[in-house]
PDB file of C-alpha atoms in Angstrom:
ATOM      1  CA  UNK A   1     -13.846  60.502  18.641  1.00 73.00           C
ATOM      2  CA  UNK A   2     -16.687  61.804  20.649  1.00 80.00           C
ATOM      3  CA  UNK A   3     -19.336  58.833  22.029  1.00 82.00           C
ATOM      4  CA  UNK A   4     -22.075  60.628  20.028  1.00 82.00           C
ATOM      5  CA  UNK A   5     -20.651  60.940  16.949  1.00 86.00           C
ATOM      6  CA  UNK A   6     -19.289  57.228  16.687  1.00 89.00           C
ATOM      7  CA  UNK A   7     -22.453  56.228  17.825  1.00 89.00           C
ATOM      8  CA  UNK A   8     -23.866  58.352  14.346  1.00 89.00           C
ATOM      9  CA  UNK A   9     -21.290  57.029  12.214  1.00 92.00           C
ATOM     10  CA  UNK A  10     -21.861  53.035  13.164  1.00 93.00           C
ATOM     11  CA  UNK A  11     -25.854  53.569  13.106  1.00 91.00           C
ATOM     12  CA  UNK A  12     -25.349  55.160   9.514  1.00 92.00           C
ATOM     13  CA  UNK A  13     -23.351  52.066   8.406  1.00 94.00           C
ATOM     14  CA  UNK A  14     -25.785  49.737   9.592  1.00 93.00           C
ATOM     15  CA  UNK A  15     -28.500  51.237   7.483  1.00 91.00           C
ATOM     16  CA  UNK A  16     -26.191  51.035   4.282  1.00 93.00           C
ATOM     17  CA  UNK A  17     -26.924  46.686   4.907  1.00 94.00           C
ATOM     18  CA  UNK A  18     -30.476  47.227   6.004  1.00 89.00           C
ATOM     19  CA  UNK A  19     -31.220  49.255   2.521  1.00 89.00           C
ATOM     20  CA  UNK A  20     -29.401  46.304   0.834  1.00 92.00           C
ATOM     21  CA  UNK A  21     -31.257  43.608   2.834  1.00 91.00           C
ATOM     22  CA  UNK A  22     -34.428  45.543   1.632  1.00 87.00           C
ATOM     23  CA  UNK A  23     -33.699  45.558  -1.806  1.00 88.00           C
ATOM     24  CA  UNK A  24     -32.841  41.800  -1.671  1.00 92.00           C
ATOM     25  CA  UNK A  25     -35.534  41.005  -0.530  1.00 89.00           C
ATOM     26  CA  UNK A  26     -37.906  42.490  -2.732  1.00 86.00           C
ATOM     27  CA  UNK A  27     -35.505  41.027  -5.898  1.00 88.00           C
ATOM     28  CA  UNK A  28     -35.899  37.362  -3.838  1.00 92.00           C
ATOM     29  CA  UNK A  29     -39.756  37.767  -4.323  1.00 89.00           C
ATOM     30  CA  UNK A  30     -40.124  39.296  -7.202  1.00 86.00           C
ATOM     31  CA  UNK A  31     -37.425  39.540  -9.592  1.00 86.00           C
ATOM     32  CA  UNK A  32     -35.329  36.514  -9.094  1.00 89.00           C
ATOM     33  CA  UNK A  33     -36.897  33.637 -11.592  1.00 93.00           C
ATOM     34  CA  UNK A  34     -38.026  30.847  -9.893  1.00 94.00           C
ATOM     35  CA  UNK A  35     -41.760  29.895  -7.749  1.00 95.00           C
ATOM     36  CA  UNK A  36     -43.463  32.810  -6.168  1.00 92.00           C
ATOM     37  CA  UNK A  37     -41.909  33.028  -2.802  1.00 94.00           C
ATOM     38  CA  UNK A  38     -44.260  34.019   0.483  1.00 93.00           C
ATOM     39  CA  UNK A  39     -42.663  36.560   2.645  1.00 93.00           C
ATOM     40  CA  UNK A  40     -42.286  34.398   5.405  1.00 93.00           C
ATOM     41  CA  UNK A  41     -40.266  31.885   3.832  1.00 95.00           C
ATOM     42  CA  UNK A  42     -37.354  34.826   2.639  1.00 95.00           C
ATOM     43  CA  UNK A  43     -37.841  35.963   6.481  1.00 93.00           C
ATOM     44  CA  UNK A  44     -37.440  32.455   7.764  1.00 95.00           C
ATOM     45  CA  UNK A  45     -34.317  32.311   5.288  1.00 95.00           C
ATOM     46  CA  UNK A  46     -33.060  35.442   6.196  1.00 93.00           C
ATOM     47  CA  UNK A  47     -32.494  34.244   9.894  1.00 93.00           C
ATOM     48  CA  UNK A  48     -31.457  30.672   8.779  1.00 95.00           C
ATOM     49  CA  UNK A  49     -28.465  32.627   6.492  1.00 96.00           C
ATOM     50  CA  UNK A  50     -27.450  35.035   9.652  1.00 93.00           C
ATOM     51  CA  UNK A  51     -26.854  32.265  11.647  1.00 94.00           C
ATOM     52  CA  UNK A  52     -24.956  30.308   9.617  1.00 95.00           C
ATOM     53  CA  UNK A  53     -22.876  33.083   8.882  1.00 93.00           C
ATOM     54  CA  UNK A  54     -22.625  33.409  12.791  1.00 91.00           C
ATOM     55  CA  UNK A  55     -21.952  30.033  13.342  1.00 92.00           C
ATOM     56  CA  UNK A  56     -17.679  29.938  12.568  1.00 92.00           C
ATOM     57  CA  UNK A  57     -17.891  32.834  15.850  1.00 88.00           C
ATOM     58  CA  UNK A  58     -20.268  30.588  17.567  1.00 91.00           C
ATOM     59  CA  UNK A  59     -18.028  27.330  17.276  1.00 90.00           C
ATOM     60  CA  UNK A  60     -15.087  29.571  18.630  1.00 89.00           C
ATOM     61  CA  UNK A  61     -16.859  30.742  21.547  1.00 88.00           C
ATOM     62  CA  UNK A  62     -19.340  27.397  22.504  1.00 87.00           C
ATOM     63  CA  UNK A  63     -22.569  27.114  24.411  1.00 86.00           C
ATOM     64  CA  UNK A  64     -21.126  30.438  26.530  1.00 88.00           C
ATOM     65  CA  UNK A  65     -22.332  32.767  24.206  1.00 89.00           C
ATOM     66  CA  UNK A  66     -26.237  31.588  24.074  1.00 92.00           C
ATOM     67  CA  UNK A  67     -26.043  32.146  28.337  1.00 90.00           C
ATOM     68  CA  UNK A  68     -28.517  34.927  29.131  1.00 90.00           C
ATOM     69  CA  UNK A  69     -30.107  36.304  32.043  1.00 87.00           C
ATOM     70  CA  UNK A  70     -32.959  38.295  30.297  1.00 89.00           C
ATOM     71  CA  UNK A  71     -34.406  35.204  28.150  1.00 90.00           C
ATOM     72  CA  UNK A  72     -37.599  36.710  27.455  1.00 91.00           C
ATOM     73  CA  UNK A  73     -36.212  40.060  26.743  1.00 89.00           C
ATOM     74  CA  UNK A  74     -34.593  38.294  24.134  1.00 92.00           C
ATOM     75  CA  UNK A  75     -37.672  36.923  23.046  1.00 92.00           C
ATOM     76  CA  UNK A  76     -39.523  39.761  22.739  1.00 90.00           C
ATOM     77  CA  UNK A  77     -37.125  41.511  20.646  1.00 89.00           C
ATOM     78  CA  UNK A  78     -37.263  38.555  18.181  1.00 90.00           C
ATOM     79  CA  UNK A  79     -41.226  38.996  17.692  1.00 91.00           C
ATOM     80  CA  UNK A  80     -40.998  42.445  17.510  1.00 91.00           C
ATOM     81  CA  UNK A  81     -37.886  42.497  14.808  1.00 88.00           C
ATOM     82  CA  UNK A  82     -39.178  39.048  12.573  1.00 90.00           C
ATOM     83  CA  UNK A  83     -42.849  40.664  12.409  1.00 91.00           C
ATOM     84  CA  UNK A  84     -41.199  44.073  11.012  1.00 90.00           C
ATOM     85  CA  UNK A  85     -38.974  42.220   8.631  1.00 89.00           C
ATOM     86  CA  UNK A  86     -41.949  40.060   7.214  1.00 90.00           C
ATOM     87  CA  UNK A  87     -44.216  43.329   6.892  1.00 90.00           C
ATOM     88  CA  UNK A  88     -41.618  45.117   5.138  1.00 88.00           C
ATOM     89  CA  UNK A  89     -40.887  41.858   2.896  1.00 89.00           C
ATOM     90  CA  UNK A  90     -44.566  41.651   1.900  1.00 88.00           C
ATOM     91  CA  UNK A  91     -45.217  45.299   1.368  1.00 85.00           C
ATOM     92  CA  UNK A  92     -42.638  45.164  -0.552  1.00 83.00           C
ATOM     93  CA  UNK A  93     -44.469  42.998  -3.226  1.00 80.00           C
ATOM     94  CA  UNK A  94     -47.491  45.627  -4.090  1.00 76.00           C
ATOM     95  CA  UNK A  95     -45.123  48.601  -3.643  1.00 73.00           C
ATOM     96  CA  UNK A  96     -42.320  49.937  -4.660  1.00 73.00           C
ATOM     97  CA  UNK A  97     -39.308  49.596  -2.253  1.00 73.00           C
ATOM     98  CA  UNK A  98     -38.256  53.546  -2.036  1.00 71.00           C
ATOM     99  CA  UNK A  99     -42.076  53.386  -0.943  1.00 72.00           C
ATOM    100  CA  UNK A 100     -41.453  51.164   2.043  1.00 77.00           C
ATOM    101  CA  UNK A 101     -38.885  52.295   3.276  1.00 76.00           C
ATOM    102  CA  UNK A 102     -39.760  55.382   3.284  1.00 72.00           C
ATOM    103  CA  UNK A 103     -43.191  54.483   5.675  1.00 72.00           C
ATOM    104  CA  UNK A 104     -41.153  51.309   7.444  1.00 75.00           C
ATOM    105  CA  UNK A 105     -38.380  54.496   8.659  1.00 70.00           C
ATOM    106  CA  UNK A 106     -41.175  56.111  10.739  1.00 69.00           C
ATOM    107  CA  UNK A 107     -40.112  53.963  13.361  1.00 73.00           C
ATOM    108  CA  UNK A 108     -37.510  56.941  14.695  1.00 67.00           C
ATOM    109  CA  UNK A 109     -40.709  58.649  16.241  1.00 68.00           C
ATOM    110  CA  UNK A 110     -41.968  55.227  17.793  1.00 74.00           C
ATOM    111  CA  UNK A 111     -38.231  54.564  18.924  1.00 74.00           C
ATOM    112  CA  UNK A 112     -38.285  57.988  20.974  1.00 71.00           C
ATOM    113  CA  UNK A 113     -41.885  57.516  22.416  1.00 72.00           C
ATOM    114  CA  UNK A 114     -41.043  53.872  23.408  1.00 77.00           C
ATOM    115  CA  UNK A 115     -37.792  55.032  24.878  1.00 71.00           C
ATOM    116  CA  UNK A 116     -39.348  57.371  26.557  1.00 70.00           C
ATOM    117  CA  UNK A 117     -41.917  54.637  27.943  1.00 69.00           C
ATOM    118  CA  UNK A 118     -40.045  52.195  28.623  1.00 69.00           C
ATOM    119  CA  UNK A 119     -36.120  53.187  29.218  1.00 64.00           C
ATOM    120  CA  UNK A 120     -37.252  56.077  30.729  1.00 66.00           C
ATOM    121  CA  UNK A 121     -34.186  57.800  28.779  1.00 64.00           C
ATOM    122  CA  UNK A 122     -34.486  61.182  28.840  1.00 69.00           C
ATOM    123  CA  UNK A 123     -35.596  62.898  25.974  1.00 65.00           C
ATOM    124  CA  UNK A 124     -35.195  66.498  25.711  1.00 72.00           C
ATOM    125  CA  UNK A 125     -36.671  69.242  23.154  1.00 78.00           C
ATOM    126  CA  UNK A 126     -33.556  69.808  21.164  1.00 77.00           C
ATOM    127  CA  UNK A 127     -34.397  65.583  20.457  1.00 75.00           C
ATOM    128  CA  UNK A 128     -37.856  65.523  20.028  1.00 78.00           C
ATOM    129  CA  UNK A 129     -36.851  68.582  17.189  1.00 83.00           C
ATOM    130  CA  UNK A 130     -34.425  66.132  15.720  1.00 77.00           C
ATOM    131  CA  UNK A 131     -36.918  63.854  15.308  1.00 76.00           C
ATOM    132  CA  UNK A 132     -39.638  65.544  14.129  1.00 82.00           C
ATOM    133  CA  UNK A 133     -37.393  67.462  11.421  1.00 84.00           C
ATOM    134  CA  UNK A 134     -36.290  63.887  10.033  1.00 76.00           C
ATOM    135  CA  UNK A 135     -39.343  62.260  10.120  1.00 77.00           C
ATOM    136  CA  UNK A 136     -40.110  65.470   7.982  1.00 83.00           C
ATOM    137  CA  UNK A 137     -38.057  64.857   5.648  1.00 76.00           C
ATOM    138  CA  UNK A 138     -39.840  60.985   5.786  1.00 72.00           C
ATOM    139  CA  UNK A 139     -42.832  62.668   4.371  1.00 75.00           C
ATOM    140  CA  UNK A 140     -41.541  64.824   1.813  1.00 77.00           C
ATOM    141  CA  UNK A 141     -39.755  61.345   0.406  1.00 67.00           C
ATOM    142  CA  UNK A 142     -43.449  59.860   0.772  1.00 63.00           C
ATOM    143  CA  UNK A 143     -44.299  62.577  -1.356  1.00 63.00           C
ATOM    144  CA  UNK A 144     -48.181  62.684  -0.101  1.00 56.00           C
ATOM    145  CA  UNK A 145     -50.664  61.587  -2.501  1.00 55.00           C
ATOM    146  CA  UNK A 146     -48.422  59.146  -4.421  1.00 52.00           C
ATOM    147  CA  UNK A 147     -48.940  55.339  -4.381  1.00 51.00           C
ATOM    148  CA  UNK A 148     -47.216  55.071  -1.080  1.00 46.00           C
ATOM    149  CA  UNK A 149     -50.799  55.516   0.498  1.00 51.00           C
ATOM    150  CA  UNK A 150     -52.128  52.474  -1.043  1.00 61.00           C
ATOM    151  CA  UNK A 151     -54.266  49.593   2.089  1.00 68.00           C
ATOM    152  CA  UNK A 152     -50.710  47.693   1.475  1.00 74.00           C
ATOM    153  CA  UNK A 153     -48.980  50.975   3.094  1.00 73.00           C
ATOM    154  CA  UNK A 154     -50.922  50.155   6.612  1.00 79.00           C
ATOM    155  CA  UNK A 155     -48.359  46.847   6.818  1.00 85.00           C
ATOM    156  CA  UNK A 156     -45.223  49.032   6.074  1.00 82.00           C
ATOM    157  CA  UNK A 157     -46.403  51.240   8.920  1.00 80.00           C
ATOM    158  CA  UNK A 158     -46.731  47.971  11.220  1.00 87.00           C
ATOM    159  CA  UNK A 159     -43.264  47.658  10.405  1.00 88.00           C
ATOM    160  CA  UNK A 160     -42.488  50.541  11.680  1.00 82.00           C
ATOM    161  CA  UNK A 161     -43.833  50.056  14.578  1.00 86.00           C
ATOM    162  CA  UNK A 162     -42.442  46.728  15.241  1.00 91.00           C
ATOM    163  CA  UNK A 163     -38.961  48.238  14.148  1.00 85.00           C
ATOM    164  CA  UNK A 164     -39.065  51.214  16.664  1.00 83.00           C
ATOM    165  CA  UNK A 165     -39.921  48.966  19.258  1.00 87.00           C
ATOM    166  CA  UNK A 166     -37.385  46.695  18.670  1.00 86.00           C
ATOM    167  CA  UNK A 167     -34.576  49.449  18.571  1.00 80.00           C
ATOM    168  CA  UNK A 168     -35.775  49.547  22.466  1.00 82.00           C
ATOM    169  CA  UNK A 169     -35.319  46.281  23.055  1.00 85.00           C
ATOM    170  CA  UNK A 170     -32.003  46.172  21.632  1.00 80.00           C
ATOM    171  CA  UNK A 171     -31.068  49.182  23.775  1.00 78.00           C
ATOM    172  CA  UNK A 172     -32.125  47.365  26.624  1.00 80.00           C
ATOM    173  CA  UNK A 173     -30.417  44.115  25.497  1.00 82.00           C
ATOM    174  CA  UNK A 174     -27.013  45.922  24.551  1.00 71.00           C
ATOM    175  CA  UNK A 175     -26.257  46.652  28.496  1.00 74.00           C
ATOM    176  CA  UNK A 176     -27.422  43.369  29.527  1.00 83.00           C
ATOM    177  CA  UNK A 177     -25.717  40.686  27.122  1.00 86.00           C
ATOM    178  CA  UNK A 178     -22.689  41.245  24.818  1.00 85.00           C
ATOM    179  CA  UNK A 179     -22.951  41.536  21.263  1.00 80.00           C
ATOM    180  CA  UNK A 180     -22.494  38.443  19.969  1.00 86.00           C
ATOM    181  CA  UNK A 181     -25.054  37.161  22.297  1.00 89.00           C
ATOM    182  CA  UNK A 182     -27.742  39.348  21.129  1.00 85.00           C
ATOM    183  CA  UNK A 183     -26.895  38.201  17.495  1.00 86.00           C
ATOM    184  CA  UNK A 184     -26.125  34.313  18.184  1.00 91.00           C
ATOM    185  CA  UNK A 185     -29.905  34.463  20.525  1.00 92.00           C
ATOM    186  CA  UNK A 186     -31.597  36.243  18.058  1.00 89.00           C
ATOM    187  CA  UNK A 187     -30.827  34.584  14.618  1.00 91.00           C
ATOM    188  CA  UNK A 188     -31.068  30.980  16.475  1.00 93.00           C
ATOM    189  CA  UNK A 189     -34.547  31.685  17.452  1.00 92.00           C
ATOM    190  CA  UNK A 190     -35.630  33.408  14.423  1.00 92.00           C
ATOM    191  CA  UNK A 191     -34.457  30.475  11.848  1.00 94.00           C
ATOM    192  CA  UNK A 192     -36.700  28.145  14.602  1.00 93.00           C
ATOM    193  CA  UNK A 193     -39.807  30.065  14.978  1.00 92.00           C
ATOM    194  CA  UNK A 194     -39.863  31.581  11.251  1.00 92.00           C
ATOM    195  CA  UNK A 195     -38.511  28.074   9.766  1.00 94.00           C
ATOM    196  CA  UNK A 196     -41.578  26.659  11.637  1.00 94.00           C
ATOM    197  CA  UNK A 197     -44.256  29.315  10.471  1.00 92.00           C
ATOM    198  CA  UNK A 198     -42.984  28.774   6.980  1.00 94.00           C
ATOM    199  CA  UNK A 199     -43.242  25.419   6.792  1.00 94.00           C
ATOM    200  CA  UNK A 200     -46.939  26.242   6.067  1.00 94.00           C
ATOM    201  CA  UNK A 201     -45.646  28.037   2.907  1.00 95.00           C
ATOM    202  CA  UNK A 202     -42.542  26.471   1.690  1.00 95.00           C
ATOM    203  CA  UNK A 203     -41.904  25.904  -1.815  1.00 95.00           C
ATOM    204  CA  UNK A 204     -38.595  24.834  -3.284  1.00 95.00           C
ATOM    205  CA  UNK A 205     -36.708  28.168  -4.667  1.00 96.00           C
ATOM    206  CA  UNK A 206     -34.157  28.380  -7.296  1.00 96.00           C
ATOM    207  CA  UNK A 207     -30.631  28.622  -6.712  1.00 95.00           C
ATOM    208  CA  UNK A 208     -31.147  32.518  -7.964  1.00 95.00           C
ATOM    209  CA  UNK A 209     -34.043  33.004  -5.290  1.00 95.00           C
ATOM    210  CA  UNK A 210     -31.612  30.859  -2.675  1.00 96.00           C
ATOM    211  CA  UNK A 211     -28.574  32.745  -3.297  1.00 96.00           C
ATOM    212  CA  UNK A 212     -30.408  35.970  -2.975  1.00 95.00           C
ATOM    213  CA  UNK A 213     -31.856  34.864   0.204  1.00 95.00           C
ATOM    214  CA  UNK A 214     -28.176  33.939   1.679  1.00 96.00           C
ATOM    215  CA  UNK A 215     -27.270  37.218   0.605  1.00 96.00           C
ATOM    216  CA  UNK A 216     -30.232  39.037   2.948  1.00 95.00           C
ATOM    217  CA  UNK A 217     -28.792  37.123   6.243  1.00 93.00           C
ATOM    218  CA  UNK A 218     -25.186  38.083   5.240  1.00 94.00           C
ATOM    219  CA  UNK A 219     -26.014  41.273   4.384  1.00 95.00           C
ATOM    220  CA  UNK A 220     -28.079  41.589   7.510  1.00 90.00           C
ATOM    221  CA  UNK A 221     -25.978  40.149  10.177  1.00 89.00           C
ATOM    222  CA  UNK A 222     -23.382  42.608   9.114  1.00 93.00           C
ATOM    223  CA  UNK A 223     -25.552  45.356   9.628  1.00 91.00           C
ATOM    224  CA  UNK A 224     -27.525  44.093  12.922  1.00 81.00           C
ATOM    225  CA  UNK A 225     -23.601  43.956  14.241  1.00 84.00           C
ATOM    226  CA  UNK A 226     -23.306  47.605  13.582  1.00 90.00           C
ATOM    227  CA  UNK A 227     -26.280  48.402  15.049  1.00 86.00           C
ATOM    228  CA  UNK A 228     -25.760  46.504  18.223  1.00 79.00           C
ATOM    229  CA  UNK A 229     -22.577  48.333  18.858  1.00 86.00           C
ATOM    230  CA  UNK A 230     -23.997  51.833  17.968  1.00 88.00           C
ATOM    231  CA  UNK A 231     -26.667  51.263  20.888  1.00 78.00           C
ATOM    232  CA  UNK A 232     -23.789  50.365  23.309  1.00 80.00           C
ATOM    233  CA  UNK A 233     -22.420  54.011  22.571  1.00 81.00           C
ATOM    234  CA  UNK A 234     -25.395  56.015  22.417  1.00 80.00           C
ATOM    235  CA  UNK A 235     -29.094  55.921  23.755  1.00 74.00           C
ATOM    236  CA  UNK A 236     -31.883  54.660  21.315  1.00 67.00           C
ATOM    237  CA  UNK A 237     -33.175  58.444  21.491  1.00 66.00           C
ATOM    238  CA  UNK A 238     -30.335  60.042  20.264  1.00 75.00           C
ATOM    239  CA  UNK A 239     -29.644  57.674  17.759  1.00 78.00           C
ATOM    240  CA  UNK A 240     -33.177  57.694  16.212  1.00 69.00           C
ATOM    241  CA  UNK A 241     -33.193  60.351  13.658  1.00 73.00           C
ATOM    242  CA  UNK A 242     -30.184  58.607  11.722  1.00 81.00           C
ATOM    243  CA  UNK A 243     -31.955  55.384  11.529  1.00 75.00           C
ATOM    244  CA  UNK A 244     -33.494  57.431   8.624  1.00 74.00           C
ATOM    245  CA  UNK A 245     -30.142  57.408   6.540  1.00 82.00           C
ATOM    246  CA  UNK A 246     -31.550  54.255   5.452  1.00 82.00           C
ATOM    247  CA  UNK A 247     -33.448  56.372   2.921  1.00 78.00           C
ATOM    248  CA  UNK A 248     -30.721  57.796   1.405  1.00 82.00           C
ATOM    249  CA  UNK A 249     -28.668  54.696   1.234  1.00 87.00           C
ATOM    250  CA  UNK A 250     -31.840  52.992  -0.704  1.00 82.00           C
ATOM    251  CA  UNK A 251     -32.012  55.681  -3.352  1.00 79.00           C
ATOM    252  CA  UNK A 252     -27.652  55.316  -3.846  1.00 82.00           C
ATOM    253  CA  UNK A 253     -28.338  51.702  -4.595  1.00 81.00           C
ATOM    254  CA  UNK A 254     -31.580  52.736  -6.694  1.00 74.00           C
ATOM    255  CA  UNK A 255     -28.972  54.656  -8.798  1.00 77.00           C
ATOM    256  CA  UNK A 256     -25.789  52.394  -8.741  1.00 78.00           C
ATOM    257  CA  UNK A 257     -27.698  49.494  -9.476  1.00 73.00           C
ATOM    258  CA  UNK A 258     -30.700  50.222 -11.714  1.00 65.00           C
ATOM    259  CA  UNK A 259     -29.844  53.903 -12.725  1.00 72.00           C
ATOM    260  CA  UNK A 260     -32.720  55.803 -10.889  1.00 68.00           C
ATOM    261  CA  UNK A 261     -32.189  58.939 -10.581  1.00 71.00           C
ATOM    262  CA  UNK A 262     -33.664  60.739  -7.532  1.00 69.00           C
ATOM    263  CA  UNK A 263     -36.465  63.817  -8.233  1.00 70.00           C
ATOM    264  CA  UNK A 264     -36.263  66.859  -6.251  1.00 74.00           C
ATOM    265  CA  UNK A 265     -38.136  65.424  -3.315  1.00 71.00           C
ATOM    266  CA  UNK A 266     -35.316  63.071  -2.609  1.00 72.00           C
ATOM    267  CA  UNK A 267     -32.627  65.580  -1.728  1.00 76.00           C
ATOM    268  CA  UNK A 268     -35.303  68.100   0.092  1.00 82.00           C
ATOM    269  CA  UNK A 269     -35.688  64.756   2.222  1.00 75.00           C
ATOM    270  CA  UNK A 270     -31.937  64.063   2.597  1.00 74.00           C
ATOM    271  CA  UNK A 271     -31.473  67.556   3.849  1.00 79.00           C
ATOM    272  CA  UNK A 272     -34.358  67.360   6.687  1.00 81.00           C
ATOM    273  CA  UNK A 273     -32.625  63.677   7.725  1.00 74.00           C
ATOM    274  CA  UNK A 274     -29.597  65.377   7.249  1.00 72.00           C
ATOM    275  CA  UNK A 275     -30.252  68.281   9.372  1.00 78.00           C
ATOM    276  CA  UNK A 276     -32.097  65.887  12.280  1.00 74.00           C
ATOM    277  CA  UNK A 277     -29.332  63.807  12.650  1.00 69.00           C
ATOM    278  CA  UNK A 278     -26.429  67.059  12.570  1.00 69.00           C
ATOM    279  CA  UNK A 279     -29.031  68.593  15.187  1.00 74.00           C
ATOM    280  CA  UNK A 280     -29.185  65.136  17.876  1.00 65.00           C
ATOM    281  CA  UNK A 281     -24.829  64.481  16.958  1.00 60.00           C
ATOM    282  CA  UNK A 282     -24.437  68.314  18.146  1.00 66.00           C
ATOM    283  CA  UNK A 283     -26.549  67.725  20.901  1.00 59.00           C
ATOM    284  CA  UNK A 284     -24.543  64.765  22.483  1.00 54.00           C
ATOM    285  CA  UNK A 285     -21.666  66.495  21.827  1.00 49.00           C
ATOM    286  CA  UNK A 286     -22.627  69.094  24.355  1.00 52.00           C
ATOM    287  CA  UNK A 287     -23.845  66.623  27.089  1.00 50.00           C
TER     288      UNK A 287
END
């Protein structure tokens, strides 16, 4: 199998857990009965579950696997990825969750400028096309006008920001450090500095709200692990038009779990995605 294409394939995966994350999260604050939640305590539990589920892998492989040379790169990503998780947990509160993830998957056009920036990857026109055609078909999901564009839309866009950012740093991290390392670094720093900021908020859940929040840092461990490996194949770039797959894999578990069915401007939005990430795959195929 071509580099490119099993790059696609693993990035594609990993946004089948992020849309499940996603939705968990907005059931943890919303729907599951029990206290009203702050979105920094589910992000704070969302790290504390990842590592945990980390840990058996951790045990294995000892105090090796948290040995870095990049510490701060490390750190950096954390920020960037914990602030983008908590923006898209908290927008998720005023709107609805096809909304947000729809404005949090702008981040493939920040992931291309900041790769540009800062990797100095090359980015071509046939890439910037990719891009632009899928963020495209972002819009048409937005479906202009709607309730997406509400003040509480400005914090999904900060997490789209954050998120496009921090597909950079995880670029940068996958050559440096291996795998589990980025993981084991991450989610042990994240349950400390989120469990500390939501210590200001914390209020006692109940076992549906905890068990939902175990299930995010499952769900999302499995899915940062696909992601990690996907940008040890191919360049943050190339990869960034199929980050927005995550769209389509939120409205499949709209409609296998709560029987939405999609409108029209759903599968005019699949087929721009579609087309963007069929457009970057071909690409890399070619060199």
């Amino acid at each position: 199998m071509a580099p490119a294409v099993r790059a696609a394939l693993l990035c594609i995966a990993a946004c089948a857990f992020f849309a499940g994350a996603s939705a968990l999260g907005k059931a943890a604050l919303t729907i599951a009965p029990g206290p009203e939640l702050h979105p920094l305590q589910v992000t704070a539990a969302r790290f504390l579950f990842a590592f945990l589920t980390l840990s058996p892998l951790l045990v294995v492989r000892g105090r090796a696997v948290f040995r870095t040379e990049v510490p701060l790169l490390h750190l950096w990503r954390l920020l960037l990825g914990a602030g983008g998780i908590a923006c898209i947990f908290a927008a998720s509160v005023a709107l609805p969750i096809a909304d947000v993830v729809s404005l949090a998957r702008a981040s493939t056009l920040f992931a291309v400028l900041f790769a540009l920036w800062f990797l100095r990857e090359r980015v071509d026109g046939v890439r910037w096309l990719a891009a632009g055609i899928g963020f495209a078909g972002v819009l048409v999901m937005m479906r202009p006008g709607a309730s997406s564009f509400e003040p509480m839309a400005l914090v999904a866009l900060a997490a789209a920001i954050l998120t496009g950012a921090e597909l950079v740093a995880i670029r940068a991290l996958a050559g440096r450090d291996p795998a589990l390392t980025v993981l084991a670094i991450n989610n042990a720093l994240g349950t400390l500095i989120a469990g500390t900021a939501a210590c200001f908020v914390f209020v006692v859940p109940s076992w549906q709200q905890l068990m939902t929040m175990a299930a995010i840092g499952v769900v999302m461990i499995i899915g940062q692990a696909l992601a990690v490996q996907a940008l040890r194949v191919g360049e943050a770039s190339a990869l960034a038009p199929f980050y927005n797959s995550t769209l389509i894999w939120a409205a499949l578990i709209g409609l296998a779990l709560f029987g939405e069915v999609p409108a029209w401007h759903f599968y005019l939005g699949a087929a721009l995605i579609a087309a963007g990430g069929l457009l970057v795959t071909w690409r890399g195929g070619r060199g």
